């Protein structure tokens, strides 16, 4: 009997299983408020498809570990291929608009998100299902509606960080993390909302760990 073959087959199977196993514990689903991207010192550029709706837009669906670390750029051989999301383009333009300069149709942002984050979840998603899952999550959420139901509007006013978190928890059932940035005058404002999603991308979960950051107790919700 060939002993080298009898040892190497199980090892090969083990290696194959390990290489396809997911190397992360959960996802952060991150949405950005366009008004807070655009009113900073850096300012913004509207996509070539036009000014986005005054709504939260998707930033990304990011594989993350329970200890706070995260994988990135996991498969350099899997570049973003626009033809694979042809059927999602109008929905991506509406729900995942880019605000970075110079103006472009969004391809730069989607490419960055797929290559940096999406390729680390290839054990559960291909390019199409990665973008489709994020779009479906956003439409199931209605974040702005949850805030408005609590009287929290993008009107340039100040709202309690706790009241914002409570309103989102009321609407979604889960505790969000709020990331703040500062406007051109240095005021702390609502920039991004993080919710957590299980490793298969199928449902929201309570976050295993929250990012670190600082918001004032009262934050601005700028107009867009
Ligand atoms: P990430 O935070 O996912 O690592 O990277 C965000 C990258 O996407 C940055 O390099 C940024 O320039 C680019 N980008 C393009 N459009 C947008 C946008 O609308 N919002 C944000 N936050 N980043 C964008
Ligand atoms: P506490 O943990 O007592 O609720 O909040 C202490 C401080 O942590 C707050 O003043 C606020 O600056 C920050 N903080 C609490 N929750 C969040 C959050 O979800 N996002 C951010 N960025 N900061 C928070």
Short mmCIF file of N, CA, C and O and ligand atoms in Angstrom, two decimals, residues 32 37 59 62 97-100 109 112-113 116-117 191, ligand 1:
data_model
loop_
_atom_site.label_atom_id
_atom_site.label_comp_id
_atom_site.label_asym_id
_atom_site.label_seq_id
_atom_site.Cartn_x
_atom_site.Cartn_y
_atom_site.Cartn_z
N UNK A 32 -24.61 55.03 5.47
CA UNK A 32 -24.10 56.39 5.67
C UNK A 32 -25.18 57.43 5.39
O UNK A 32 -25.98 57.27 4.46
N UNK A 37 -21.67 63.17 4.96
CA UNK A 37 -20.46 62.96 4.14
C UNK A 37 -20.15 64.27 3.42
O UNK A 37 -18.98 64.64 3.24
N UNK A 59 -23.00 51.75 2.80
CA UNK A 59 -21.55 51.89 2.67
C UNK A 59 -20.97 50.50 2.40
O UNK A 59 -20.21 50.33 1.47
N UNK A 62 -19.53 44.28 5.90
CA UNK A 62 -18.14 44.01 6.22
C UNK A 62 -17.97 42.80 7.14
O UNK A 62 -18.40 42.83 8.31
N UNK A 97 -25.21 54.76 -3.42
CA UNK A 97 -24.58 55.82 -4.20
C UNK A 97 -23.21 56.21 -3.64
O UNK A 97 -23.00 56.18 -2.43
N UNK A 98 -22.32 56.58 -4.51
CA UNK A 98 -21.02 57.07 -4.10
C UNK A 98 -21.08 58.59 -3.94
O UNK A 98 -21.79 59.27 -4.68
N UNK A 99 -20.34 59.10 -2.99
CA UNK A 99 -20.27 60.56 -2.80
C UNK A 99 -18.83 61.05 -2.87
O UNK A 99 -18.54 62.22 -2.64
N UNK A 100 -17.93 60.13 -3.21
CA UNK A 100 -16.53 60.52 -3.29
C UNK A 100 -16.26 61.27 -4.60
O UNK A 100 -16.99 61.12 -5.58
N UNK A 109 -16.66 52.85 -5.98
CA UNK A 109 -17.05 52.50 -4.62
C UNK A 109 -17.39 51.01 -4.53
O UNK A 109 -16.93 50.29 -3.64
N UNK A 112 -14.31 48.92 -4.72
CA UNK A 112 -13.56 48.94 -3.46
C UNK A 112 -14.22 48.04 -2.42
O UNK A 112 -13.54 47.26 -1.74
N UNK A 113 -15.56 48.15 -2.30
CA UNK A 113 -16.26 47.36 -1.28
C UNK A 113 -16.19 45.87 -1.57
O UNK A 113 -16.00 45.05 -0.66
N UNK A 116 -12.26 44.80 -1.12
CA UNK A 116 -11.75 44.85 0.26
C UNK A 116 -12.55 43.94 1.19
O UNK A 116 -11.97 43.22 2.01
N UNK A 117 -13.87 44.00 1.10
CA UNK A 117 -14.72 43.29 2.07
C UNK A 117 -15.41 42.05 1.49
O UNK A 117 -15.40 40.99 2.11
N UNK A 191 -23.16 60.23 11.29
CA UNK A 191 -22.55 59.92 10.01
C UNK A 191 -22.93 58.52 9.52
O UNK A 191 -23.47 58.37 8.43
P1 LIG B 1 -13.88 51.47 3.54
O1 LIG B 1 -14.33 52.35 4.66
O2 LIG B 1 -14.94 50.54 3.07
O3 LIG B 1 -12.59 50.80 3.77
O4 LIG B 1 -13.52 52.44 2.32
C1 LIG B 1 -14.24 53.51 1.83
C2 LIG B 1 -13.55 53.89 0.52
O5 LIG B 1 -14.52 54.05 -0.48
C3 LIG B 1 -12.75 55.17 0.59
O6 LIG B 1 -11.53 54.99 -0.08
C4 LIG B 1 -13.59 56.17 -0.15
O7 LIG B 1 -12.83 57.09 -0.88
C5 LIG B 1 -14.38 55.30 -1.09
N1 LIG B 1 -15.73 55.84 -1.30
C6 LIG B 1 -16.29 56.07 -2.51
N2 LIG B 1 -17.53 56.56 -2.35
C7 LIG B 1 -17.74 56.66 -1.02
C8 LIG B 1 -18.84 57.11 -0.25
O8 LIG B 1 -19.89 57.52 -0.74
N3 LIG B 1 -18.70 57.03 1.11
C9 LIG B 1 -17.57 56.58 1.70
N4 LIG B 1 -17.53 56.55 3.03
N5 LIG B 1 -16.51 56.15 1.00
C10 LIG B 1 -16.61 56.18 -0.35
#
